[in-house]
């Protein structure tokens, strides 16, 4: 219990000390070997650089690596991995450090591979709707690069994350209901294994839209959170930039009504692009934070993509459905300025939640259940929050059955920390009991390994363990995560 | 009134690219580097297309001066909604010395030929940062000018322009024909969507040579040398306020 509580106490830090002289010696050797691969300025043992590379945007405390290296190409990544392998040093790949589950913490020290110098967009194929990128390319940088082609990469997890990092965590986001997650949109990966072998998961340079050639290695590495290999290139599926976008907002008398509307909208075949749920606590927070005046009720934020004609139909059908479910105050807009105003609450949600209790930290839960179970789990979860005096405004990608409780907590109040921890475990188990998952999009990382075992069961865990042992027999790839 | 607006667009190195100086210091590396439409030119195109959508003007003609590659930039403007394009062919060797004065002469000649009632340009290009072409074009034509425009309203034969100036915003009313230059906050340019990119392939781009417009391209300016900004030096940490004062005195700062 205490170690679990420590996970949520970011300021309680004990510097992990590597005190043996023998280890210091071999660190010096290794650092000079690294420098001969990626140059003098491609290696850092500076304290602030290591600190920067030991944490992400989760509540997990900083676990700095011993060294940070900055390779410039896949050959350097491979050479560095071979050196790490020879000296038994953990390897932690690092993209933008925007993860939410502590995935980049160097629990056993070791070498952080920062891939930010490999930042080229390679091979845009406009007619084939695909592009290949290196790990230093973030999703906003790619979309800016592509803007004149009429194409974009729609997976949007919020942060301006590295696309290869998004592949490693199988990122999702508000758009997934229409465009899918990374799982559906990665065609090929170039991966460096723990022993330095370079692998092309779908064959070198290949980018057919579909293939049945051999085992699906691409999707083995997607979502592996750096525990099976270092992703050095990703070939991604692109989509046409929508001709027009309409945003809408609607409030409901109950959570049930909002979720029922979501289910009906999807069943009606409306190709809705985003459908986001904010509960009354969250709306109240947003009203206070941004001086807005939404009715303080469960609310849906919707977005539609398409041609102007199809949008008219989509909006009309949706309005009928929401109104049939007791929805009120349906507002929609086509022009960018009004759309931004309508969606402001959803955009500011994280900060609005934090502002509820200044000085506190926030942790987002991340369960996902089949759609039909969503009203059930949200209602039970809200009761749990009230009973246990917890602050947990809810925001969710209801179109996927995925929602986040933004737990706002005082890290110095050990009782509250404990209550939050137990709450999140109950929530995860509630989701598992409803045929869902303990992590819809943030990943297993550091904090959900026990839940993963409960979710998967011994059979699947056994297979995962064997794969890990085969690809990384010495457990050098991001040790202590996922499994 | 012809209801015709001329928009000038420039093909520049993409704003997201890290610029490198050529080893011989004669210029910056452009080979194999991503190029796109100058961001202020995008805003200019957007404003013209918006005017046409509001039926305030009849035709948007987009112009670019340069070698073959600038046709890509013209196509992007056509995909954003411009009606037709004019490619003023300038050979690669002459393009080196093509500056605001030469472009202004070309724009002025085209404005007369096309009987344009408005010219909209970006306020400056992100490579040269000259901020001269709009002003020079207006002077050559003896037209009114509304530069650094953050808001434009057509009112009969006049244009109300809100300009961004150091002290804030200045509102002026000028007669047409006029030259306007677009500032950042004038609008948010639309993305060219795939269907529009496809449609744009069918729109016409006429080819014209400067000599056909009676414009002579020689420049009186010569670039002597291009250097990168000096590398930022590492800072120095001091332990006490006395040390800080000492160091500042040493550096002649106090």
XYZ file of C-alpha atoms in Angstrom:
737
model
C 0.000 0.000 0.000
C 2.778 2.362 0.917
C 4.561 1.902 -2.387
C 1.279 2.490 -4.160
C 0.773 5.683 -2.181
C 4.285 6.759 -3.106
C 3.347 6.573 -6.760
C 0.975 9.446 -6.134
C 3.402 11.487 -4.049
C 5.594 13.120 -6.634
C 7.514 15.254 -4.188
C 8.687 12.419 -1.967
C 11.916 11.618 -3.689
C 14.802 9.473 -2.811
C 17.620 9.901 -5.249
C 18.445 6.514 -6.676
C 22.119 6.091 -6.009
C 24.488 4.001 -8.020
C 27.282 3.958 -5.522
C 29.645 1.198 -6.496
C 33.004 2.291 -7.879
C 32.988 -0.527 -10.394
C 29.742 0.801 -11.841
C 31.164 4.329 -12.059
C 34.163 3.023 -13.989
C 32.107 1.178 -16.500
C 29.839 4.221 -16.873
C 32.887 6.278 -17.980
C 33.889 3.577 -20.469
C 30.404 3.380 -21.812
C 30.003 7.143 -22.122
C 33.120 7.406 -24.261
C 31.884 4.518 -26.392
C 28.598 6.410 -26.805
C 30.438 9.580 -27.777
C 32.325 7.758 -30.511
C 28.965 6.760 -31.986
C 26.908 9.922 -31.777
C 29.491 12.642 -31.328
C 30.621 14.742 -28.379
C 27.372 16.666 -28.098
C 25.289 13.552 -28.635
C 25.740 12.294 -25.076
C 24.856 13.971 -21.798
C 25.378 13.092 -18.168
C 24.357 16.565 -16.993
C 21.956 16.469 -14.077
C 19.249 18.712 -15.505
C 19.296 16.871 -18.842
C 18.885 13.560 -17.024
C 16.075 14.965 -14.870
C 14.283 16.220 -17.979
C 14.453 12.739 -19.458
C 13.297 10.868 -16.380
C 9.747 12.101 -16.200
C 6.657 12.627 -18.303
C 3.359 14.414 -17.620
C 2.060 11.859 -15.127
C 2.123 12.101 -11.332
C 4.921 9.531 -11.143
C 8.080 11.022 -9.687
C 11.141 11.670 -11.782
C 13.395 8.635 -12.232
C 16.383 9.993 -14.145
C 18.576 7.743 -16.309
C 22.368 7.644 -15.845
C 23.051 8.937 -19.348
C 21.037 10.497 -22.149
C 22.090 9.855 -25.743
C 20.909 11.675 -28.864
C 21.398 9.436 -31.925
C 21.010 10.996 -35.373
C 20.095 7.967 -37.458
C 18.987 4.352 -37.124
C 22.566 3.085 -37.563
C 23.586 5.081 -34.490
C 20.589 3.759 -32.542
C 21.632 0.232 -33.438
C 25.272 0.806 -32.462
C 24.239 2.358 -29.152
C 21.882 -0.525 -28.416
C 24.694 -3.004 -29.033
C 26.882 -1.170 -26.519
C 24.064 -1.175 -23.943
C 23.528 -4.855 -24.583
C 27.200 -5.655 -24.023
C 27.218 -3.773 -20.705
C 23.748 -4.899 -19.579
C 22.406 -1.351 -19.442
C 18.663 -0.614 -19.517
C 17.463 1.231 -22.635
C 14.619 3.739 -22.346
C 13.346 5.288 -25.601
C 12.177 8.916 -25.264
C 10.027 10.902 -27.699
C 8.451 14.048 -26.295
C 7.952 12.995 -22.663
C 4.224 13.731 -22.873
C 3.029 10.340 -21.647
C 0.628 9.964 -18.745
C 1.640 6.681 -17.112
C 5.283 7.144 -16.100
C 6.553 5.193 -19.085
C 9.914 6.971 -19.346
C 11.068 6.619 -15.744
C 14.438 4.859 -15.563
C 13.578 2.604 -12.630
C 16.905 0.810 -12.802
C 18.902 3.722 -14.193
C 20.452 3.078 -17.572
C 20.475 4.928 -20.864
C 17.732 7.166 -22.167
C 17.638 7.238 -25.983
C 16.271 10.663 -26.855
C 15.229 10.454 -30.484
C 14.558 14.122 -31.073
C 17.451 14.672 -33.480
C 15.886 12.207 -35.924
C 13.252 14.665 -37.074
C 12.707 14.253 -40.788
C 9.449 13.736 -42.630
C 10.395 11.217 -45.325
C 8.381 10.176 -48.382
C 4.958 11.807 -48.513
C 2.813 9.860 -50.988
C -0.161 12.070 -51.686
C -2.066 9.704 -53.994
C -1.457 6.721 -51.715
C -2.387 8.586 -48.549
C 0.717 7.595 -46.626
C 3.807 9.194 -45.115
C 6.879 7.948 -43.260
C 8.283 9.891 -40.318
C 11.200 9.720 -37.904
C 10.605 9.816 -34.129
C 11.449 13.489 -33.700
C 8.445 14.499 -35.817
C 5.439 15.471 -33.693
C 1.855 15.262 -34.924
C 1.433 19.041 -35.196
C 4.721 19.347 -37.099
C 3.555 16.653 -39.525
C 0.177 18.276 -40.107
C 1.856 21.617 -40.705
C 4.205 19.956 -43.208
C 1.278 18.329 -44.990
C -0.994 21.349 -45.086
C -0.588 22.047 -48.810
C -1.316 18.448 -49.794
C -4.904 18.443 -48.553
C -4.025 15.553 -46.226
C -3.686 15.245 -42.476
C -2.982 12.726 -39.744
C -6.026 12.881 -37.489
C -5.060 10.900 -34.363
C -5.132 13.591 -31.689
C -4.227 12.636 -28.104
C -4.158 16.290 -27.024
C -0.433 16.730 -26.475
C 1.868 17.550 -29.391
C 3.444 14.119 -29.098
C 6.081 12.329 -31.163
C 4.294 10.182 -33.761
C 6.598 7.219 -33.101
C 5.936 7.713 -29.381
C 2.241 7.666 -30.188
C 2.822 4.391 -32.015
C 4.659 3.008 -28.983
C 1.710 3.803 -26.716
C -0.998 3.186 -29.340
C -2.306 6.669 -28.739
C -5.900 7.552 -29.291
C -7.847 10.729 -28.630
C -10.980 12.637 -29.368
C -11.017 11.659 -33.062
C -10.784 7.922 -32.597
C -14.516 7.317 -32.989
C -14.189 8.330 -36.648
C -10.556 7.833 -37.618
C -9.403 5.059 -35.316
C -6.392 4.880 -33.006
C -2.712 4.350 -33.859
C -3.415 0.605 -34.119
C -5.495 1.198 -37.225
C -3.240 3.815 -38.740
C 0.317 2.483 -38.632
C 1.264 0.617 -41.809
C 4.885 -0.215 -41.052
C 7.548 0.407 -38.433
C 11.312 0.387 -38.398
C 12.349 -0.941 -34.977
C 15.726 -1.476 -33.325
C 15.695 -4.458 -30.979
C 17.581 -4.720 -27.697
C 20.514 -6.406 -29.427
C 20.759 -3.741 -32.125
C 19.011 -5.707 -34.889
C 17.055 -3.445 -37.215
C 13.642 -4.829 -38.148
C 11.023 -3.586 -40.625
C 7.758 -4.923 -39.287
C 6.015 -5.023 -42.663
C 9.120 -5.339 -44.806
C 11.478 -2.512 -45.731
C 9.782 0.411 -47.468
C 6.506 -1.445 -47.929
C 3.241 0.447 -47.631
C 0.294 -1.427 -49.129
C -2.997 -0.502 -47.536
C -3.456 -4.055 -46.436
C -1.448 -7.255 -46.290
C -1.605 -10.738 -44.874
C 2.093 -11.439 -45.146
C 3.185 -13.291 -42.019
C 2.469 -12.376 -38.410
C 1.286 -8.871 -37.643
C 4.553 -7.549 -36.209
C 3.556 -3.944 -36.751
C 0.743 -4.210 -34.231
C 2.917 -6.191 -31.838
C 5.133 -3.147 -31.446
C 2.291 -0.627 -31.506
C 1.380 -0.192 -27.865
C 4.419 -2.043 -26.511
C 5.483 1.111 -24.648
C 9.193 0.756 -25.401
C 9.459 -2.697 -23.833
C 10.143 -4.621 -27.038
C 12.221 -2.264 -29.183
C 13.007 1.329 -30.181
C 10.803 2.693 -32.956
C 12.921 4.699 -35.413
C 10.453 5.150 -38.301
C 6.704 4.922 -38.697
C 4.680 4.737 -41.913
C 1.299 6.292 -41.265
C -2.069 6.326 -42.986
C -3.295 9.785 -43.955
C -6.781 11.165 -44.552
C -8.230 14.043 -46.536
C -8.631 17.263 -44.598
C -12.388 17.621 -44.072
C -14.045 20.128 -46.402
C -16.128 21.530 -43.632
C -16.464 21.079 -39.888
C -19.487 21.682 -37.697
C -19.301 21.752 -33.900
C -22.271 21.374 -31.596
C -23.134 21.313 -27.895
C -26.144 19.844 -26.138
C -27.026 19.392 -22.468
C -29.024 16.523 -20.950
C -31.079 15.933 -17.814
C -29.024 12.861 -16.883
C -25.863 10.912 -17.666
C -28.076 8.131 -18.961
C -29.729 10.455 -21.458
C -26.381 11.710 -22.753
C -24.930 8.253 -23.192
C -28.125 6.872 -24.717
C -27.932 9.679 -27.271
C -24.355 8.691 -28.053
C -25.365 5.095 -28.653
C -28.298 6.127 -30.838
C -26.184 8.533 -32.872
C -23.710 5.773 -33.644
C -26.445 3.283 -34.360
C -28.022 5.773 -36.775
C -24.826 5.595 -38.787
C -23.882 9.229 -38.329
C -20.131 9.304 -39.105
C -19.540 11.587 -36.156
C -15.944 12.824 -35.816
C -15.827 13.663 -32.121
C -18.312 13.009 -29.367
C -17.165 14.127 -25.958
C -18.950 13.951 -22.633
C -18.478 16.349 -19.711
C -20.318 15.692 -16.454
C -21.984 18.406 -14.383
C -18.997 18.755 -12.031
C -16.715 19.350 -14.991
C -19.113 21.830 -16.611
C -19.323 23.738 -13.355
C -15.523 23.850 -13.181
C -15.338 25.092 -16.769
C -17.954 27.778 -16.177
C -15.948 29.079 -13.225
C -12.597 28.835 -14.980
C -13.495 30.441 -18.301
C -16.420 32.626 -17.162
C -18.873 30.657 -19.281
C -22.518 29.959 -18.656
C -23.260 26.437 -19.807
C -26.193 24.860 -17.960
C -24.633 22.778 -15.202
C -25.745 19.387 -16.500
C -24.262 16.377 -18.278
C -23.233 17.754 -21.668
C -22.157 16.374 -25.029
C -19.698 18.196 -27.286
C -19.952 17.023 -30.875
C -17.987 17.576 -34.045
C -18.928 16.577 -37.597
C -16.618 16.381 -40.629
C -17.689 16.211 -44.262
C -19.014 18.116 -47.229
C -21.487 20.903 -46.517
C -24.332 18.725 -47.783
C -23.513 15.728 -45.646
C -23.051 17.985 -42.624
C -26.605 19.294 -42.914
C -27.910 15.752 -42.809
C -25.612 14.679 -39.980
C -26.555 17.636 -37.801
C -30.258 17.245 -38.480
C -30.262 13.530 -37.588
C -28.241 14.198 -34.457
C -30.495 16.992 -33.274
C -33.537 14.733 -33.645
C -31.849 12.033 -31.584
C -30.688 14.318 -28.787
C -34.062 15.929 -28.544
C -35.773 12.522 -28.382
C -33.521 11.712 -25.433
C -34.422 14.844 -23.497
C -31.499 16.905 -24.701
C -31.954 20.654 -24.607
C -30.227 23.742 -25.857
C -28.713 22.145 -28.982
C -26.372 24.735 -30.482
C -24.185 24.286 -33.519
C -21.800 26.354 -35.650
C -19.868 26.168 -38.905
C -17.422 29.063 -38.683
C -14.184 28.579 -36.807
C -14.619 31.356 -34.261
C -18.049 30.247 -33.045
C -16.978 26.614 -33.048
C -14.037 27.471 -30.812
C -16.363 29.322 -28.461
C -18.821 26.398 -28.300
C -16.054 23.930 -27.536
C -14.132 26.157 -25.139
C -15.257 24.182 -22.104
C -13.981 20.934 -23.553
C -10.636 22.499 -24.507
C -10.056 23.988 -21.077
C -11.328 20.983 -19.138
C -7.985 19.844 -17.716
C -7.046 23.302 -16.430
C -10.572 23.987 -15.221
C -10.455 20.780 -13.200
C -7.122 21.740 -11.668
C -8.428 25.211 -10.849
C -11.150 23.666 -8.653
C -8.512 23.225 -5.977
C -5.493 25.438 -6.506
C -2.248 23.922 -5.336
C -3.382 20.394 -6.029
C -2.182 17.883 -8.574
C -4.295 15.969 -11.044
C -4.335 12.366 -12.163
C -6.555 11.109 -14.975
C -8.094 7.640 -14.800
C -8.612 5.922 -18.128
C -11.041 2.999 -18.300
C -12.909 1.881 -21.378
C -16.006 -0.336 -21.559
C -18.431 -1.497 -24.244
C -20.832 1.349 -25.071
C -23.871 -0.319 -23.551
C -22.091 -0.466 -20.175
C -21.165 3.191 -20.150
C -24.207 4.677 -18.366
C -23.897 1.995 -15.699
C -20.221 2.590 -14.981
C -20.395 6.370 -15.024
C -23.349 6.469 -12.659
C -21.687 4.012 -10.234
C -18.417 5.916 -10.470
C -20.044 9.240 -9.646
C -21.694 7.670 -6.580
C -18.299 6.294 -5.524
C -16.735 9.768 -5.858
C -19.418 11.396 -3.736
C -19.338 8.679 -1.061
C -15.595 8.990 -0.727
C -15.463 12.794 -0.818
C -13.245 12.871 -3.890
C -12.916 15.554 -6.561
C -13.159 13.805 -9.871
C -14.820 15.739 -12.699
C -15.445 13.482 -15.673
C -14.564 14.006 -19.321
C -14.917 11.202 -21.801
C -14.644 9.998 -25.375
C -18.074 8.454 -25.061
C -18.144 7.327 -28.676
C -15.484 4.766 -27.706
C -16.856 3.973 -24.263
C -13.742 5.605 -22.813
C -13.841 8.193 -20.024
C -11.426 9.972 -17.689
C -12.041 11.015 -14.094
C -9.765 13.947 -13.466
C -8.764 13.202 -9.869
C -7.733 16.472 -8.262
C -5.873 15.712 -5.066
C -3.647 17.243 -2.419
C -0.405 15.256 -2.591
C 0.347 16.155 1.036
C -2.856 14.680 2.354
C -1.915 11.023 2.714
C -5.471 10.023 3.556
C -6.770 11.581 0.344
C -3.918 10.040 -1.646
C -4.891 6.670 -0.301
C -8.592 7.198 -1.009
C -7.802 8.221 -4.598
C -5.597 5.191 -5.078
C -8.279 2.810 -3.818
C -10.876 4.581 -5.916
C -8.861 4.117 -9.090
C -8.422 0.435 -8.344
C -12.168 0.036 -7.751
C -12.859 1.896 -10.988
C -10.483 -0.306 -12.962
C -12.025 -3.450 -11.493
C -15.503 -2.119 -12.190
C -14.491 -1.700 -15.834
C -13.012 -5.183 -15.957
C -16.201 -6.619 -14.480
C -18.167 -4.875 -17.257
C -16.087 -6.570 -20.000
C -13.858 -3.556 -20.472
C -10.211 -2.573 -19.982
C -8.225 -0.798 -17.290
C -6.585 1.446 -19.883
C -8.341 2.765 -22.989
C -5.554 4.998 -24.205
C -2.917 6.020 -21.668
C -1.157 2.679 -21.426
C -0.041 0.367 -18.640
C 3.251 2.118 -17.919
C 4.333 1.877 -14.348
C 1.089 1.888 -12.406
C -1.219 -0.675 -13.989
C 0.881 -3.816 -14.258
C -1.107 -5.714 -11.629
C -4.377 -4.700 -13.284
C -3.019 -5.911 -16.627
C -2.556 -9.382 -15.170
C -6.142 -9.367 -13.878
C -7.429 -8.140 -17.213
C -5.532 -10.574 -19.425
C -5.458 -13.721 -17.371
C -2.590 -16.222 -17.189
C -2.872 -17.535 -20.747
C -2.399 -14.192 -22.505
C 0.136 -13.023 -19.921
C 2.141 -16.166 -20.588
C 2.288 -15.407 -24.295
C 3.270 -11.799 -23.629
C 5.983 -12.952 -21.247
C 7.406 -15.374 -23.851
C 7.450 -12.691 -26.519
C 9.259 -10.348 -24.160
C 11.792 -13.024 -23.285
C 12.389 -13.815 -26.942
C 12.847 -10.224 -28.084
C 14.575 -8.955 -24.962
C 16.048 -11.863 -22.993
C 18.020 -9.594 -20.671
C 15.070 -7.306 -19.921
C 16.943 -4.199 -21.024
C 14.087 -2.511 -22.916
C 12.321 -0.141 -20.526
C 12.406 -2.530 -17.554
C 9.630 -2.368 -14.991
C 6.933 -1.286 -17.410
C 3.881 -3.115 -18.754
C 4.848 -6.636 -17.669
C -15.326 48.644 -61.714
C -13.844 45.402 -62.937
C -14.434 43.640 -59.621
C -11.036 42.052 -60.138
C -8.498 41.567 -57.343
C -4.855 40.762 -57.978
C -3.087 38.797 -55.256
C 0.678 38.350 -55.226
C 2.098 35.162 -53.685
C 5.710 34.217 -53.023
C 7.266 30.789 -52.752
C 9.598 30.757 -49.743
C 11.402 28.218 -47.569
C 8.779 26.698 -45.220
C 8.592 28.490 -41.880
C 9.259 25.281 -39.937
C 12.595 24.535 -41.653
C 15.871 25.226 -39.874
C 17.738 27.592 -42.192
C 21.365 26.863 -43.012
C 23.835 29.237 -44.643
C 25.722 27.941 -47.690
C 29.414 27.172 -47.003
C 30.448 29.930 -49.448
C 28.280 32.481 -47.567
C 26.572 33.551 -50.793
C 23.120 32.720 -49.498
C 21.066 30.065 -47.718
C 20.674 26.418 -48.713
C 17.531 25.977 -50.824
C 18.300 22.688 -52.635
C 16.096 19.856 -51.356
C 14.580 22.113 -48.720
C 10.810 22.258 -48.206
C 9.202 25.362 -49.688
C 5.665 26.660 -49.280
C 3.590 29.803 -49.745
C 4.721 32.752 -47.628
C 2.350 32.810 -44.600
C 1.363 36.462 -45.170
C 0.570 35.661 -48.802
C -1.762 32.873 -47.578
C -3.593 35.491 -45.539
C -3.797 37.766 -48.598
C -5.282 34.961 -50.729
C -7.777 34.110 -47.984
C -8.953 37.716 -47.758
C -9.506 37.932 -51.518
C -11.361 34.602 -51.605
C -13.555 35.737 -48.696
C -14.441 38.929 -50.594
C -15.449 36.850 -53.591
C -17.541 34.492 -51.411
C -19.345 37.548 -50.041
C -19.909 38.633 -53.655
C -18.092 41.917 -53.081
C -15.722 41.245 -55.978
C -15.938 39.106 -59.079
C -12.562 37.514 -59.739
C -9.384 36.649 -57.857
C -6.240 36.485 -59.998
C -3.129 35.169 -58.284
C 0.363 36.119 -59.475
C 3.801 34.769 -58.686
C 7.221 35.657 -60.108
C 9.982 33.116 -60.402
C 11.185 29.911 -62.019
C 9.057 26.850 -62.833
C 8.539 25.774 -59.197
C 6.424 28.790 -58.292
C 3.592 27.170 -60.241
C 3.098 24.890 -57.175
C 2.458 27.967 -55.087
C 0.019 29.360 -57.626
C -1.804 25.988 -57.610
C -2.144 26.160 -53.832
C -3.755 29.585 -54.144
C -6.096 28.216 -56.819
C -6.987 25.362 -54.456
C -7.854 27.960 -51.804
C -10.339 29.522 -54.214
C -8.525 31.887 -56.578
C -9.969 31.812 -60.110
C -6.889 31.897 -62.335
C -3.162 32.360 -62.097
C -0.385 34.272 -63.816
C 3.142 32.897 -63.713
C 5.675 35.602 -64.476
C 8.646 33.581 -65.665
C 11.940 34.600 -64.173
C 14.949 32.395 -64.882
C 16.834 30.933 -61.935
C 19.872 33.143 -62.513
C 17.771 36.319 -62.561
C 15.714 35.139 -59.584
C 18.720 35.661 -57.300
C 18.521 39.403 -57.843
C 14.717 39.689 -58.000
C 13.720 42.055 -55.216
C 10.797 44.246 -54.135
C 11.454 46.954 -56.739
C 11.376 44.520 -59.652
C 8.311 42.713 -58.299
C 6.516 46.027 -57.742
C 7.136 47.029 -61.364
C 5.717 43.681 -62.494
C 2.664 43.968 -60.214
C 2.018 47.531 -61.389
C 2.195 46.505 -65.034
C -0.139 43.536 -64.439
C -2.600 45.646 -62.449
C -2.952 47.981 -65.422
C -3.192 45.119 -67.920
C -5.815 43.257 -65.850
C -7.670 46.426 -64.863
C -7.563 45.384 -61.233
C -9.356 47.462 -58.644
C -7.448 46.047 -55.692
C -4.042 44.481 -55.145
C -3.641 42.425 -51.979
C -0.173 41.322 -50.898
C 1.318 39.888 -47.756
C 2.942 42.602 -45.667
C 6.370 40.970 -46.083
C 8.036 37.710 -47.074
C 9.577 35.591 -44.337
C 12.834 35.222 -46.273
C 13.615 38.807 -47.230
C 11.547 40.520 -44.495
C 11.693 43.639 -46.713
C 8.115 44.911 -46.238
C 8.500 47.082 -49.376
C 6.657 45.516 -52.305
C 3.161 46.731 -51.339
C 4.271 50.258 -50.702
C 6.417 50.471 -53.854
C 3.616 49.056 -56.005
C 1.188 51.686 -54.721
C 3.722 54.425 -55.393
C 4.438 53.242 -58.941
C 0.704 53.173 -59.687
C -0.062 56.288 -57.678
C -2.754 54.288 -55.869
C -3.852 54.508 -52.208
C -2.320 52.015 -49.804
C -3.630 50.289 -46.670
C -0.692 48.408 -45.178
C -0.436 46.106 -42.101
C -4.168 45.495 -42.480
C -5.826 43.564 -39.669
C -9.331 44.350 -40.878
C -10.608 45.334 -44.328
C -14.119 46.507 -45.223
C -15.174 47.445 -48.747
C -17.563 50.387 -48.738
C -18.660 51.406 -52.214
C -15.693 52.970 -53.971
C -13.662 53.092 -50.799
C -11.950 50.737 -48.407
C -11.881 51.042 -44.611
C -8.652 49.557 -43.296
C -7.737 48.950 -39.662
C -3.948 48.976 -39.514
C -1.675 47.495 -36.864
C 0.766 50.145 -35.761
C 3.181 50.411 -32.850
C 0.773 52.328 -30.663
C -2.218 50.110 -31.371
C -4.718 50.219 -34.205
C -5.258 52.961 -36.758
C -8.391 53.115 -38.895
C -8.195 54.811 -42.290
C -10.481 55.154 -45.260
C -8.879 55.087 -48.689
C -10.139 55.329 -52.248
C -9.973 52.474 -54.727
C -8.038 51.435 -56.662
C -5.776 50.536 -53.756
C -2.964 48.269 -52.596
C -3.515 46.415 -49.320
C -0.922 44.416 -47.424
C -2.074 41.683 -45.048
C -0.924 41.468 -41.455
C -1.127 38.401 -39.219
C -4.508 39.008 -37.632
C -6.413 39.786 -40.836
C -7.813 36.243 -41.038
C -7.021 32.561 -40.584
C -6.270 31.038 -43.999
C -8.193 27.917 -44.944
C -6.492 24.594 -45.681
C -6.646 23.468 -49.293
C -8.804 20.341 -49.217
C -8.195 17.419 -51.549
C -11.272 17.953 -53.735
C -10.282 21.601 -54.188
C -6.707 20.634 -55.019
C -8.118 18.340 -57.712
C -10.389 21.098 -59.072
C -7.498 23.562 -59.076
C -5.597 21.392 -61.554
C -8.129 22.460 -64.177
C -7.856 26.192 -63.510
C -5.728 28.220 -65.939
C -2.252 29.576 -65.279
C -1.043 31.994 -67.943
C 2.679 32.414 -68.635
C 4.109 35.893 -69.034
C 7.660 37.183 -69.349
C 8.777 40.398 -67.643
C 9.911 41.781 -71.006
C 6.308 41.407 -72.277
C 5.253 43.711 -69.466
C 7.988 46.195 -70.317
C 9.818 45.473 -67.073
C 13.584 45.399 -66.838
C 14.943 43.112 -64.133
C 18.409 44.470 -63.396
C 18.954 45.241 -59.754
C 21.126 47.952 -58.284
C 21.671 45.797 -55.177
C 24.327 43.141 -54.734
C 24.418 40.666 -51.835
C 27.962 40.623 -50.539
C 27.787 38.007 -47.827
C 25.338 35.988 -45.701
C 26.219 34.869 -42.170
C 24.385 33.027 -39.433
C 23.569 34.988 -36.282
C 26.415 34.627 -33.746
C 26.260 31.473 -31.654
C 24.816 31.995 -28.234
C 27.584 31.802 -25.647
C 27.214 29.804 -22.460
C 26.260 31.835 -19.407
C 28.480 32.265 -16.378
C 27.220 31.460 -12.890
C 28.424 33.600 -10.003
C 28.193 32.854 -6.291
C 27.564 36.279 -4.747
C 26.163 39.682 -5.593
C 29.685 41.151 -5.266
C 30.941 38.712 -7.903
C 28.041 39.773 -10.150
C 28.863 43.456 -9.754
C 32.553 42.699 -10.358
C 31.813 40.824 -13.568
C 29.494 43.540 -14.863
C 32.200 46.148 -14.204
C 34.766 43.991 -15.992
C 32.502 43.828 -19.000
C 32.152 47.582 -18.960
C 28.424 47.358 -18.384
C 28.370 49.475 -15.217
